[in-house]
Amino acid sequence: MVALSSLLVIVFIIIILYMLRFKKYKQAGSHSNSFRLTNGRSDDTELQSVPLLARSPSTNRKYPPLVVDKLEEEMNRRMADDNKLFREEFNALPVCPIQASCDAASKEENKDKNRYVNILPYDHSRVHLSSLEGVPDSDFINASFINVSDATSHWHQ
């Protein structure tokens, strides 16, 4: 009887130590300084929502283009101090109170194609895909054209 009790205590201690070690490992991984760019919907959530940031008055500050070779270094610099530089750059964007429709993105058939429920493309600037015969709303993707006036190459429809 004593041997069985001792064995149960040892197994219990091993389980607790394993759980504590796993918890410490999981926390260390979540506070990493590096970043991860993802594409697509997260497997652990069905529909995601992006919290919209409060905007302060915009400034006329210009931001130079990023050098690709130094992208990771620049991302880490901007993420420092709780993303302070990203917030400053975001607040420098002009506030555009546009009243445009998002009817295509709001259609029931297209809702699953939207990664976030509160970020939808405007109808006037959305990307139109080539339609597939017999597949309704196959021309929809949650993407918008962005006009870049100084670009050397141009998008063609």
mmCIF file of N, CA and C in Angstrom, residues 1-12:
data_model
loop_
_atom_site.group_PDB
_atom_site.id
_atom_site.type_symbol
_atom_site.label_atom_id
_atom_site.label_comp_id
_atom_site.label_asym_id
_atom_site.label_seq_id
_atom_site.Cartn_x
_atom_site.Cartn_y
_atom_site.Cartn_z
ATOM 1 N N MET A 1 0.820 -1.195 0.000
ATOM 2 C CA MET A 1 0.000 0.000 0.000
ATOM 3 C C MET A 1 0.865 1.261 0.000
ATOM 4 N N VAL A 2 1.930 1.254 0.765
ATOM 5 C CA VAL A 2 2.836 2.393 0.844
ATOM 6 C C VAL A 2 3.518 2.599 -0.506
ATOM 7 N N ALA A 3 3.869 1.507 -1.165
ATOM 8 C CA ALA A 3 4.530 1.594 -2.471
ATOM 9 C C ALA A 3 3.592 2.219 -3.499
ATOM 10 N N LEU A 4 2.326 1.844 -3.469
ATOM 11 C CA LEU A 4 1.350 2.401 -4.405
ATOM 12 C C LEU A 4 1.141 3.890 -4.146
ATOM 13 N N SER A 5 1.064 4.281 -2.889
ATOM 14 C CA SER A 5 0.908 5.698 -2.547
ATOM 15 C C SER A 5 2.122 6.493 -2.988
ATOM 16 N N SER A 6 3.308 5.948 -2.777
ATOM 17 C CA SER A 6 4.541 6.622 -3.205
ATOM 18 C C SER A 6 4.581 6.773 -4.713
ATOM 19 N N LEU A 7 4.170 5.743 -5.417
ATOM 20 C CA LEU A 7 4.150 5.789 -6.883
ATOM 21 C C LEU A 7 3.176 6.854 -7.380
ATOM 22 N N LEU A 8 2.005 6.951 -6.772
ATOM 23 C CA LEU A 8 1.023 7.964 -7.161
ATOM 24 C C LEU A 8 1.546 9.375 -6.892
ATOM 25 N N VAL A 9 2.225 9.584 -5.781
ATOM 26 C CA VAL A 9 2.794 10.893 -5.461
ATOM 27 C C VAL A 9 3.859 11.261 -6.481
ATOM 28 N N ILE A 10 4.709 10.312 -6.854
ATOM 29 C CA ILE A 10 5.763 10.572 -7.843
ATOM 30 C C ILE A 10 5.152 10.915 -9.199
ATOM 31 N N VAL A 11 4.146 10.162 -9.630
ATOM 32 C CA VAL A 11 3.474 10.441 -10.907
ATOM 33 C C VAL A 11 2.823 11.822 -10.862
ATOM 34 N N PHE A 12 2.195 12.162 -9.763
ATOM 35 C CA PHE A 12 1.552 13.470 -9.612
ATOM 36 C C PHE A 12 2.584 14.599 -9.699
#
